[in-house]
Structure formats: structure tokens, C-alpha cells
């Protein structure tokens, strides 16, 4: 693994839970790892997995519920002076110039004014904003503002540079330029930093930039893989070795020979009966994905499918998980393969497709529950909040909302039940309620 043998940051059993009404939701579970001097580390995980939380814990902005963070062997107990953070969108002070914004980080550190302005000028030069010292943020493009964000973080001479999805708010070309420039600065040794910890949900971004990739699961986040990336810089996204590593990581995050859902969404262990989380796959995207696989002869590489559909792994995986949940496709060694039912689905008209989804939903506990409740009620209708309460036993309030939105979406599509957005009622028509459950 690249880097020296000197441990800069050590995480020991870091665990974080947030309290809910009657129980805690565990976000991070027993995360133990060392980050060495000289490493560029990517923390790769799906949205909502707890990456930002972990980064805040490393920099001392948040305390873990259990476990310890050591920085050069010393426990971190508050905001860490040797770590700096770059956020997704950098909150610059609109009333300050570029130069003044960069100098902000040095105020209160006892650095004399002349030294502040000298250091800021050097960094502004380094990040390519020479000539914009006196510009105000509103005069800058998004990419230029993020450059100021980098300069401001670097001004304090941090040993550890933490970045939370720093390129995800930028347009494609701007992001790509800034990525390669940052790697250049890091490698030519002009940055004062000793290690980089970058949070991302982009597999390619991690392979492009990092020399070590740590993969987290979700619900709760655990380290599921820790991979060295020895590809030489500058990296070429089209190089066979690049594609191979990217493909390898896709295989890990889709669970190799296990169903994807068990990896990116490990259900919380709990004494209560758990409703497994539904993947957040849109049914229109599901149809599009399966049709594309059909056009490719019934099987294709997930990585190719993702780039063909311009989907990031975060958007692609829920759709492939949905396809697996409905038994329409299988994931094997990074390939998505249509099942016989999947072939029937893509060949079918909308009526046939709805019938297939309907029969699959009847095997899923949440839909069985909804169906049972609606059939038992005399008026065959029930408020959405009733189901939301049940879901909140299993999920955080935000996740419960998402789960219910997906359930309502799927159920309406499959015509398993109806939903009135004005009254917020789920209901069955009288004749549907009288049909056999086995229909
Ligand atoms: P990521 O950065 O991977 O998208 P986050 O670390 O932002 O994930 O959040 C992980 C989970 O923790 C989310 O479900 C989020 O709602 C929850 N969470 C984050 N901060 C808090 C908080 N202060 N209180 C309660 N829940 C939180
Ligand atoms: Mg985040």
C-alpha cells in the first residue's frame, strides 16, 4: 500500500448512533483503520451511508458514540488544528475578496498580516487564480469558487486534507480539470499536506485519484473492502488496468456472488421484526435498463450499462437491486443477466409488465402488510401515516419517508392499490377488495 509506515490517523472501533424516538439508529459500526503519511485515501460508499459523519469524526467536529480517533497517537477530542476540510460547496464570504477569503483561515492563528497575504498570494497562484485576488465570489464560476475553497483549506498548512465530495457540485469538465490539477499539486510536492482523505460515491473518481480505496456498506456503514490502487499517475481512464480495477470495485459493491442488497444495505440487527429496506429503484429506469440488457443479448457488464445510461453507481445500483428483488435479472461477477421472467417482462406490453411486478410485490412483506390492512378495513382505505409509523419502527424518519414513497410508487404502478395525494389515503376499489388475494 502506498504511503510511509507512519500512522497519521488511527480509527479504533469508531461507532456512531443517532437517537430516534424510542431507539437509536446506528450509522457507523465498528470502523477500525489506519491512514498513513503519504496516502491519498478515498472513502467510497453510497449516499446516506455515513461518509460525511465519518469525515467529521476524523476532523474532530463530531464525537463518536464509541471508539477512538488518534491523530499521531494522540486522542482527538475537538476540532483538529492539523486537519482542514473542503466541502462540496464551499461557503465563501460573499463580502470578502478572493484574497481575503483565503486569508480568513489564518486569522486568529497569530500569523502576522504581511505573512498572511504572502501565503495567500502563493496559494492563489498555485490554484490558478492569479489575477483574481480582488474579485468577489459572485464574479467567479463554480469551479473557480471551489479553487478558492481549496486555497482556503490549504492556507492553514494542514497535515491532513479532508474533502467531502469536493467535485460533485461542479459540471463534468470543470470537475475533471480540477481533479487532474489537484492530483498534479499533490504529486509535485508543492502542497504542505501529508495525507488526503476524500469522501466520494463515484467509483471512477476513486480509481482516478486515490492510491487506496476504502469501501463502506450502508445501514450501518462498515468497511467491506480496503484496496490498494497502484496505477501510475497520471491515470488514463481508458487504460485496461484502469477499467479492470473499476470493474473489480463494481463487483465488490454489487456483492460478487451475493445479492447486492445485502452489501450496500445491510439491515440493522434488531429484536423487532425488520422490514428489509426496498431499493430506491424507479420503475421507468428499471424498464430502460432491462431493455438495454435485452438489446445487448441478455447480459452485459454493469460498468458498461452504467456509462451507457449516464448513471452513477449510486443511481444504477438501486435499479439493479430492484431488478434482482423482482427476479427479473441476476448479478454475476459484475454482469447483469436477464432471467426468463426478465425476458418475458421486456417482451411484454405495459399490462403484462404491471402483472409481473404485481405478482412479485405480493412476496414482499411490506406489500403483504399494506394489502392485508386494506382488505381488513371496512372501507378498504388507510392513511399513509399509519404505514409511516410502522416503517419508523425500522428506519430513520427520512428513510421511512423514502421507503413509503417507493412503496406507494410501485404499488400504484402495479395497480396493487391506489393512492389519493389530496387525502393521503391508500385504498382498494370495492371490486378489488373482494378479489382473492391469490389473483
Ligand atoms: P453520507 O455523507 O454518506 O451521504 P451522512 O454521514 O451525511 O451520509 O449521513 C448518514 C446518515 O446519518 C443519514 O441517514 C443521515 O440522515 C444520518 N445523520 C447524519 N447526521 C445526523 C444527525 N446529526 N442526526 C441524526 N441523523 C443524522
Ligand atoms: Mg455526505
Coordinates of C-alpha atoms and ligand atoms in Angstrom, one line a residue:
X1 CA 0.0 0.0 0.0
X2 CA 1.4 3.4 -0.9
X3 CA 2.5 5.8 1.8
X4 CA 5.0 5.6 4.6
X5 CA 4.8 3.3 7.6
X6 CA 4.0 6.3 9.8
X7 CA 0.4 6.2 11.0
X8 CA -1.2 9.7 10.8
X9 CA -4.8 8.8 11.8
X10 CA -5.9 5.7 13.6
X11 CA -9.6 4.9 14.0
X12 CA -10.4 2.2 16.6
X13 CA -13.9 0.8 16.7
X14 CA -15.5 4.0 15.7
X15 CA -19.2 3.7 16.1
X16 CA -21.9 6.4 15.8
X17 CA -25.6 6.2 16.5
X18 CA -28.2 8.9 16.4
X19 CA -31.1 8.8 18.8
X20 CA -34.6 8.3 17.4
X21 CA -37.8 8.5 19.4
X22 CA -37.6 5.1 21.1
X23 CA -34.3 3.6 19.9
X24 CA -31.0 4.6 18.3
X25 CA -30.1 4.3 14.7
X26 CA -26.6 3.0 14.2
X27 CA -24.9 4.9 11.3
X28 CA -21.2 3.8 11.6
X29 CA -20.4 0.4 13.0
X30 CA -17.0 -0.6 14.4
X31 CA -14.8 1.2 11.9
X32 CA -11.1 0.4 12.5
X33 CA -8.4 1.6 10.1
X34 CA -5.1 3.4 9.9
X35 CA -4.2 6.2 7.5
X36 CA -0.5 6.5 6.7
X37 CA 1.5 9.6 5.9
X38 CA 1.8 10.0 2.1
X39 CA -1.5 8.3 1.3
X40 CA -4.3 9.6 -0.9
X41 CA -7.3 7.7 0.6
X42 CA -10.8 7.5 -1.0
X43 CA -13.7 6.6 1.3
X44 CA -16.2 5.2 -1.1
X45 CA -19.8 4.5 -0.1
X46 CA -23.4 5.0 -1.2
X47 CA -25.3 8.2 -0.4
X48 CA -26.5 8.3 3.2
X49 CA -24.1 5.6 4.3
X50 CA -22.3 7.9 6.8
X51 CA -19.3 9.1 4.9
X52 CA -19.7 12.8 5.9
X53 CA -20.3 11.7 9.5
X54 CA -17.0 9.7 9.5
X55 CA -15.1 12.6 8.0
X56 CA -16.5 14.9 10.7
X57 CA -15.4 12.4 13.3
X58 CA -11.9 12.3 11.9
X59 CA -11.5 16.0 12.0
X60 CA -12.9 16.2 15.5
X61 CA -16.1 18.1 14.5
X62 CA -18.3 15.3 15.7
X63 CA -17.6 12.8 18.6
X64 CA -18.1 9.1 18.0
X65 CA -20.6 7.2 20.3
X66 CA -18.0 4.6 20.9
X67 CA -14.4 4.1 19.8
X68 CA -11.4 6.4 19.5
X69 CA -9.7 8.6 16.9
X70 CA -6.0 9.0 17.4
X71 CA -4.0 11.6 15.5
X72 CA -0.3 10.9 15.6
X73 CA -1.1 8.7 18.6
X74 CA -3.0 11.5 20.5
X75 CA -6.7 11.2 21.1
X76 CA -8.8 13.7 19.1
X77 CA -11.2 15.4 21.4
X78 CA -12.2 18.6 19.5
X79 CA -11.8 20.3 16.1
X80 CA -8.3 19.3 14.9
X81 CA -5.9 22.1 14.1
X82 CA -3.8 20.0 11.7
X83 CA -6.8 18.9 9.6
X84 CA -8.6 21.1 7.0
X85 CA -11.8 20.4 5.2
X86 CA -13.0 21.1 1.7
X87 CA -16.8 20.8 1.3
X88 CA -19.0 20.0 -1.6
X89 CA -19.9 23.7 -2.0
X90 CA -17.5 26.0 -0.3
X91 CA -19.2 28.7 1.7
X92 CA -17.2 31.7 0.8
X93 CA -17.8 35.0 2.4
X94 CA -19.6 37.0 -0.3
X95 CA -18.4 40.4 1.0
X96 CA -14.7 39.4 1.0
X97 CA -12.4 39.2 -2.0
X98 CA -10.7 36.0 -3.1
X99 CA -7.5 37.1 -1.3
X100 CA -9.4 37.9 1.9
X101 CA -11.4 34.7 1.8
X102 CA -8.1 32.7 1.5
X103 CA -6.6 34.7 4.4
X104 CA -9.7 34.0 6.6
X105 CA -8.3 30.6 7.6
X106 CA -5.2 32.3 9.0
X107 CA -7.0 34.9 11.1
X108 CA -6.9 34.1 14.7
X109 CA -3.8 31.9 14.3
X110 CA -1.5 34.7 15.2
X111 CA 0.0 34.9 11.7
X112 CA 1.2 38.5 11.0
X113 CA -0.7 40.4 8.3
X114 CA 2.2 40.5 5.9
X115 CA 2.8 36.8 6.2
X116 CA -0.9 36.1 5.7
X117 CA -1.0 38.0 2.5
X118 CA 2.2 36.4 1.2
X119 CA 1.0 32.9 1.9
X120 CA -2.5 33.6 0.4
X121 CA -0.9 35.1 -2.8
X122 CA 1.3 32.0 -3.2
X123 CA -1.7 29.7 -2.9
X124 CA -3.9 31.8 -5.2
X125 CA -1.1 31.5 -7.8
X126 CA -0.8 27.7 -7.2
X127 CA -4.5 27.1 -7.7
X128 CA -4.5 29.1 -10.9
X129 CA -6.5 32.2 -9.8
X130 CA -3.7 34.6 -10.3
X131 CA -5.2 38.0 -11.3
X132 CA -8.4 37.3 -9.4
X133 CA -7.1 38.3 -5.9
X134 CA -9.5 41.2 -5.7
X135 CA -12.5 39.6 -7.3
X136 CA -15.6 38.8 -5.2
X137 CA -17.1 35.3 -5.1
X138 CA -20.2 36.3 -7.1
X139 CA -17.9 37.2 -10.1
X140 CA -16.4 33.7 -10.1
X141 CA -17.7 30.5 -11.7
X142 CA -18.4 27.4 -9.6
X143 CA -15.1 25.8 -10.5
X144 CA -13.2 29.0 -9.5
X145 CA -15.1 29.2 -6.2
X146 CA -14.1 25.7 -5.4
X147 CA -10.5 26.6 -6.2
X148 CA -10.8 29.3 -3.6
X149 CA -12.2 26.7 -1.3
X150 CA -9.1 24.5 -1.8
X151 CA -6.8 27.5 -1.2
X152 CA -8.6 28.5 2.0
X153 CA -8.2 24.9 3.3
X154 CA -4.6 24.8 2.3
X155 CA -3.8 28.2 3.8
X156 CA -3.6 26.8 7.3
X157 CA -0.8 24.4 6.3
X158 CA -2.9 21.3 7.2
X159 CA -1.2 17.9 7.5
X160 CA -4.4 16.1 6.7
X161 CA -6.6 17.4 3.9
X162 CA -10.2 16.1 4.2
X163 CA -12.5 16.5 1.3
X164 CA -16.2 15.8 1.2
X165 CA -17.3 15.1 -2.4
X166 CA -15.5 18.2 -3.5
X167 CA -16.2 17.8 -7.2
X168 CA -19.8 16.7 -7.1
X169 CA -21.3 20.2 -7.4
X170 CA -19.2 21.0 -10.5
X171 CA -20.1 20.4 -14.1
X172 CA -18.3 17.5 -15.7
X173 CA -15.5 19.3 -17.5
X174 CA -14.7 21.7 -14.6
X175 CA -14.7 18.7 -12.2
X176 CA -12.4 16.7 -14.5
X177 CA -9.9 19.6 -14.8
X178 CA -9.8 20.3 -11.1
X179 CA -9.3 16.6 -10.3
X180 CA -6.3 16.3 -12.5
X181 CA -4.9 19.5 -11.3
X182 CA -5.3 18.5 -7.6
X183 CA -3.5 15.3 -8.3
X184 CA -0.8 17.2 -10.0
X185 CA -0.4 19.6 -7.0
X186 CA -0.3 16.6 -4.7
X187 CA 2.3 14.7 -6.7
X188 CA 4.7 17.6 -7.4
X189 CA 5.1 18.1 -3.6
X190 CA 4.0 21.7 -3.6
X191 CA 1.2 21.1 -1.2
X192 CA 2.1 21.2 2.5
X193 CA -0.2 18.2 3.2
X194 CA 0.9 14.8 4.4
X195 CA -2.2 12.8 3.5
X196 CA -5.6 13.2 1.8
X197 CA -8.9 11.7 2.9
X198 CA -11.5 12.1 0.2
X199 CA -15.1 11.1 0.5
X200 CA -16.8 10.1 -2.7
X201 CA -19.7 8.0 -4.1
X202 CA -18.0 7.8 -7.5
X203 CA -16.1 4.6 -8.3
X204 CA -14.3 6.1 -11.2
X205 CA -13.4 9.2 -9.2
X206 CA -11.8 7.0 -6.5
X207 CA -9.9 4.9 -9.1
X208 CA -8.7 8.0 -10.9
X209 CA -7.4 9.9 -7.8
X210 CA -6.7 7.6 -4.8
X211 CA -3.9 5.2 -4.1
X212 CA -6.1 3.4 -1.5
X213 CA -9.8 2.9 -1.7
X214 CA -11.9 2.0 1.4
X215 CA -15.4 0.8 0.6
X216 CA -18.2 1.2 3.1
X217 CA -21.5 -0.6 3.3
X218 CA -24.7 1.2 4.4
X219 CA -27.2 0.7 7.3
X220 CA -24.8 0.7 9.1
X221 CA -21.5 1.6 7.5
X222 CA -18.8 -1.0 7.9
X223 CA -15.6 -1.4 6.0
X224 CA -16.3 -4.1 3.4
X225 CA -13.1 -3.7 1.4
X226 CA -9.7 -1.9 1.6
X227 CA -8.0 -1.9 -1.8
X228 CA -4.6 -0.6 -2.9
X229 CA -4.6 1.3 -6.2
X230 CA -1.0 1.1 -7.6
X231 CA -1.9 2.5 -11.0
X232 CA 0.8 5.1 -12.1
X233 CA -0.1 8.8 -12.4
X234 CA -1.3 10.5 -14.5
X235 CA -4.0 7.9 -14.8
X236 CA -5.8 7.1 -18.1
X237 CA -9.5 6.3 -17.7
X238 CA -9.3 4.2 -20.9
X239 CA -6.3 2.1 -19.9
X240 CA -7.1 -1.6 -19.5
X241 CA -5.8 -1.7 -15.9
X242 CA -8.0 1.3 -15.0
X243 CA -11.0 -0.4 -16.4
X244 CA -10.1 -3.7 -14.7
X245 CA -9.9 -2.1 -11.3
X246 CA -13.1 -0.1 -11.8
X247 CA -14.8 -3.4 -12.8
X248 CA -13.4 -5.1 -9.8
X249 CA -14.9 -2.5 -7.4
X250 CA -18.2 -2.7 -9.2
X251 CA -18.2 -6.4 -8.4
X252 CA -17.5 -5.6 -4.8
X253 CA -20.2 -3.1 -4.4
X254 CA -22.7 -5.3 -6.2
X255 CA -21.7 -8.1 -3.9
X256 CA -19.8 -10.5 -6.2
X257 CA -22.0 -13.6 -5.9
X258 CA -24.2 -12.3 -3.1
X259 CA -27.3 -10.2 -3.9
X260 CA -26.4 -6.6 -3.9
X261 CA -28.9 -5.6 -1.3
X262 CA -27.0 -7.4 1.4
X263 CA -23.9 -5.4 0.9
X264 CA -25.0 -1.8 0.3
X265 CA -27.9 -2.1 2.6
X266 CA -27.1 -4.4 5.5
X267 CA -30.3 -4.4 7.6
X268 CA -29.9 -3.3 11.1
X269 CA -29.8 -6.2 13.6
X270 CA -32.7 -5.7 15.9
X271 CA -35.0 -7.7 18.1
X272 CA -38.1 -6.3 16.3
X273 CA -39.3 -7.9 13.2
X274 CA -37.5 -6.0 10.5
X275 CA -38.8 -4.8 7.2
X276 CA -36.0 -5.1 4.7
X277 CA -35.3 -1.8 3.0
X278 CA -36.7 -1.5 -0.5
X279 CA -34.0 -0.4 -3.0
X280 CA -35.0 3.0 -4.3
X281 CA -35.3 2.0 -8.0
X282 CA -37.6 3.9 -10.3
X283 CA -39.7 1.6 -12.4
X284 CA -39.2 3.6 -15.6
X285 CA -35.4 3.3 -15.2
X286 CA -35.9 -0.4 -14.5
X287 CA -37.6 -0.9 -17.8
X288 CA -35.0 1.2 -19.6
X289 CA -32.1 -0.8 -18.0
X290 CA -33.7 -4.2 -18.8
X291 CA -34.4 -3.2 -22.4
X292 CA -30.8 -2.2 -22.8
X293 CA -29.6 -5.5 -21.5
X294 CA -32.0 -7.3 -23.9
X295 CA -30.5 -5.3 -26.8
X296 CA -27.1 -6.5 -25.6
X297 CA -28.2 -10.1 -26.0
X298 CA -29.5 -10.6 -22.4
X299 CA -26.3 -10.0 -20.5
X300 CA -23.9 -7.1 -20.1
X301 CA -21.2 -5.6 -17.9
X302 CA -22.7 -3.4 -15.2
X303 CA -20.0 -0.9 -15.7
X304 CA -20.8 -0.6 -19.4
X305 CA -24.5 -0.3 -18.7
X306 CA -23.9 2.5 -16.2
X307 CA -21.9 4.6 -18.5
X308 CA -24.3 3.9 -21.4
X309 CA -27.2 5.2 -19.3
X310 CA -25.1 8.0 -17.8
X311 CA -25.8 6.6 -14.4
X312 CA -23.5 6.9 -11.4
X313 CA -23.2 3.8 -9.3
X314 CA -25.4 5.4 -6.7
X315 CA -28.2 5.6 -9.2
X316 CA -27.5 2.3 -11.0
X317 CA -27.3 0.0 -8.0
X318 CA -30.8 0.7 -6.7
X319 CA -32.2 -0.2 -10.1
X320 CA -30.2 -3.4 -10.4
X321 CA -31.2 -4.3 -6.8
X322 CA -34.8 -3.7 -7.8
X323 CA -34.4 -5.9 -10.9
X324 CA -32.9 -8.7 -8.6
X325 CA -35.7 -8.2 -6.0
X326 CA -38.3 -8.8 -8.7
X327 CA -36.3 -11.8 -10.1
X328 CA -36.0 -10.0 -13.5
X329 CA -32.2 -10.1 -13.6
X330 CA -29.2 -11.6 -11.8
X331 CA -25.9 -10.1 -11.0
X332 CA -22.9 -12.4 -11.6
X333 CA -19.3 -11.3 -11.4
X334 CA -20.1 -7.7 -12.4
X335 CA -22.5 -8.7 -15.2
X336 CA -26.3 -8.1 -15.2
X337 CA -28.1 -11.0 -16.8
X338 CA -31.8 -11.2 -17.6
X339 CA -33.8 -14.1 -16.1
X340 CA -36.5 -15.9 -18.0
X341 CA -39.0 -13.7 -16.2
X342 CA -36.9 -10.7 -17.2
X343 CA -37.1 -11.7 -20.8
X344 CA -40.8 -12.0 -20.5
X345 CA -41.0 -8.6 -18.9
X346 CA -39.1 -6.8 -21.6
X347 CA -41.1 -8.6 -24.3
X348 CA -44.4 -7.8 -22.7
X349 CA -46.7 -4.8 -23.1
X350 CA -47.5 -2.5 -20.2
X351 CA -50.3 -4.7 -19.0
X352 CA -48.1 -7.7 -18.8
X353 CA -45.3 -5.7 -17.1
X354 CA -47.7 -4.5 -14.4
X355 CA -48.9 -8.0 -13.8
X356 CA -45.4 -9.3 -13.4
X357 CA -44.5 -6.6 -10.9
X358 CA -47.8 -7.2 -9.1
X359 CA -47.1 -10.8 -8.6
X360 CA -43.6 -10.0 -7.3
X361 CA -44.8 -7.4 -4.9
X362 CA -47.1 -10.0 -3.3
X363 CA -44.0 -11.8 -2.0
X364 CA -42.6 -8.7 -0.2
X365 CA -43.6 -8.3 3.5
X366 CA -44.3 -4.5 3.3
X367 CA -46.8 -5.1 0.4
X368 CA -48.3 -8.0 2.2
X369 CA -48.9 -5.8 5.2
X370 CA -50.4 -3.0 3.2
X371 CA -52.6 -5.5 1.3
X372 CA -53.8 -7.1 4.5
X373 CA -54.6 -3.9 6.2
X374 CA -56.6 -2.5 3.2
X375 CA -58.5 -5.7 2.8
X376 CA -59.4 -5.9 6.5
X377 CA -60.6 -2.4 6.9
X378 CA -64.3 -2.0 6.2
X379 CA -63.8 1.0 3.9
X380 CA -60.7 -0.6 2.3
X381 CA -58.6 2.5 2.9
X382 CA -55.9 3.6 5.3
X383 CA -54.0 6.8 6.0
X384 CA -50.4 6.9 4.7
X385 CA -49.2 8.0 8.2
X386 CA -50.3 4.6 9.6
X387 CA -47.8 2.9 7.4
X388 CA -45.2 5.6 8.0
X389 CA -45.4 4.9 11.8
X390 CA -44.8 1.2 11.1
X391 CA -41.8 2.0 8.9
X392 CA -40.4 4.3 11.5
X393 CA -40.0 1.3 13.8
X394 CA -37.4 0.1 11.3
X395 CA -35.9 3.1 9.7
X396 CA -34.9 6.7 10.4
X397 CA -37.8 9.2 9.8
X398 CA -36.1 10.3 6.5
X399 CA -35.6 6.8 5.3
X400 CA -39.1 5.8 6.3
X401 CA -40.5 8.6 4.1
X402 CA -38.3 7.3 1.2
X403 CA -39.4 3.7 1.8
X404 CA -43.1 4.7 1.8
X405 CA -42.7 6.9 -1.3
X406 CA -41.1 3.9 -3.1
X407 CA -43.8 1.5 -1.9
X408 CA -46.6 3.8 -3.0
X409 CA -44.9 4.3 -6.3
X410 CA -44.5 0.6 -7.0
X411 CA -47.9 -0.3 -5.6
X412 CA -49.7 2.3 -7.8
X413 CA -47.7 1.2 -10.9
X414 CA -48.6 -2.5 -10.3
X415 CA -52.2 -1.4 -9.5
X416 CA -52.0 -3.4 -6.3
X417 CA -53.7 -0.4 -4.6
X418 CA -54.5 3.2 -5.3
X419 CA -53.3 6.4 -3.6
X420 CA -55.0 9.8 -3.3
X421 CA -52.4 12.5 -2.9
X422 CA -55.0 15.0 -1.6
X423 CA -56.4 12.8 1.2
X424 CA -53.1 10.9 1.7
X425 CA -55.1 7.7 1.7
X426 CA -54.1 4.3 0.3
X427 CA -57.2 2.4 -0.8
X428 CA -58.7 -0.5 -2.8
X429 CA -61.7 -0.3 -5.0
X430 CA -64.7 -2.3 -3.8
X431 CA -64.4 -5.0 -6.5
X432 CA -60.6 -5.3 -6.0
X433 CA -61.1 -5.8 -2.3
X434 CA -63.4 -8.7 -3.0
X435 CA -61.0 -10.5 -5.3
X436 CA -58.9 -13.3 -4.0
X437 CA -55.5 -12.4 -2.6
X438 CA -54.0 -15.0 -4.9
X439 CA -55.3 -13.2 -8.0
Ligands
LIG1 P1 -23.2 10.4 3.5 O1 -22.3 11.5 3.7 O2 -22.6 9.1 3.3 O3 -24.3 10.7 2.5 P2 -24.1 11.2 6.2 O4 -22.9 10.9 7.0 O5 -24.4 12.5 5.8 O6 -24.0 10.2 4.9 O7 -25.4 10.6 6.9 C1 -25.5 9.2 7.3 C2 -26.9 9.0 7.9 O8 -26.8 9.6 9.2 C3 -28.1 9.6 7.2 O9 -29.1 8.7 7.3 C4 -28.4 10.9 8.0 O10 -29.7 11.2 7.9 C5 -27.9 10.5 9.4 N1 -27.5 11.7 10.1 C6 -26.4 12.4 9.8 N2 -26.2 13.4 10.7 C7 -27.2 13.2 11.6 C8 -27.6 13.9 12.8 N3 -26.9 15.0 13.3 N4 -28.7 13.4 13.5 C9 -29.4 12.4 13.0 N5 -29.1 11.7 11.9 C10 -28.0 12.1 11.2
LIG2 MG1 -22.1 13.3 2.6

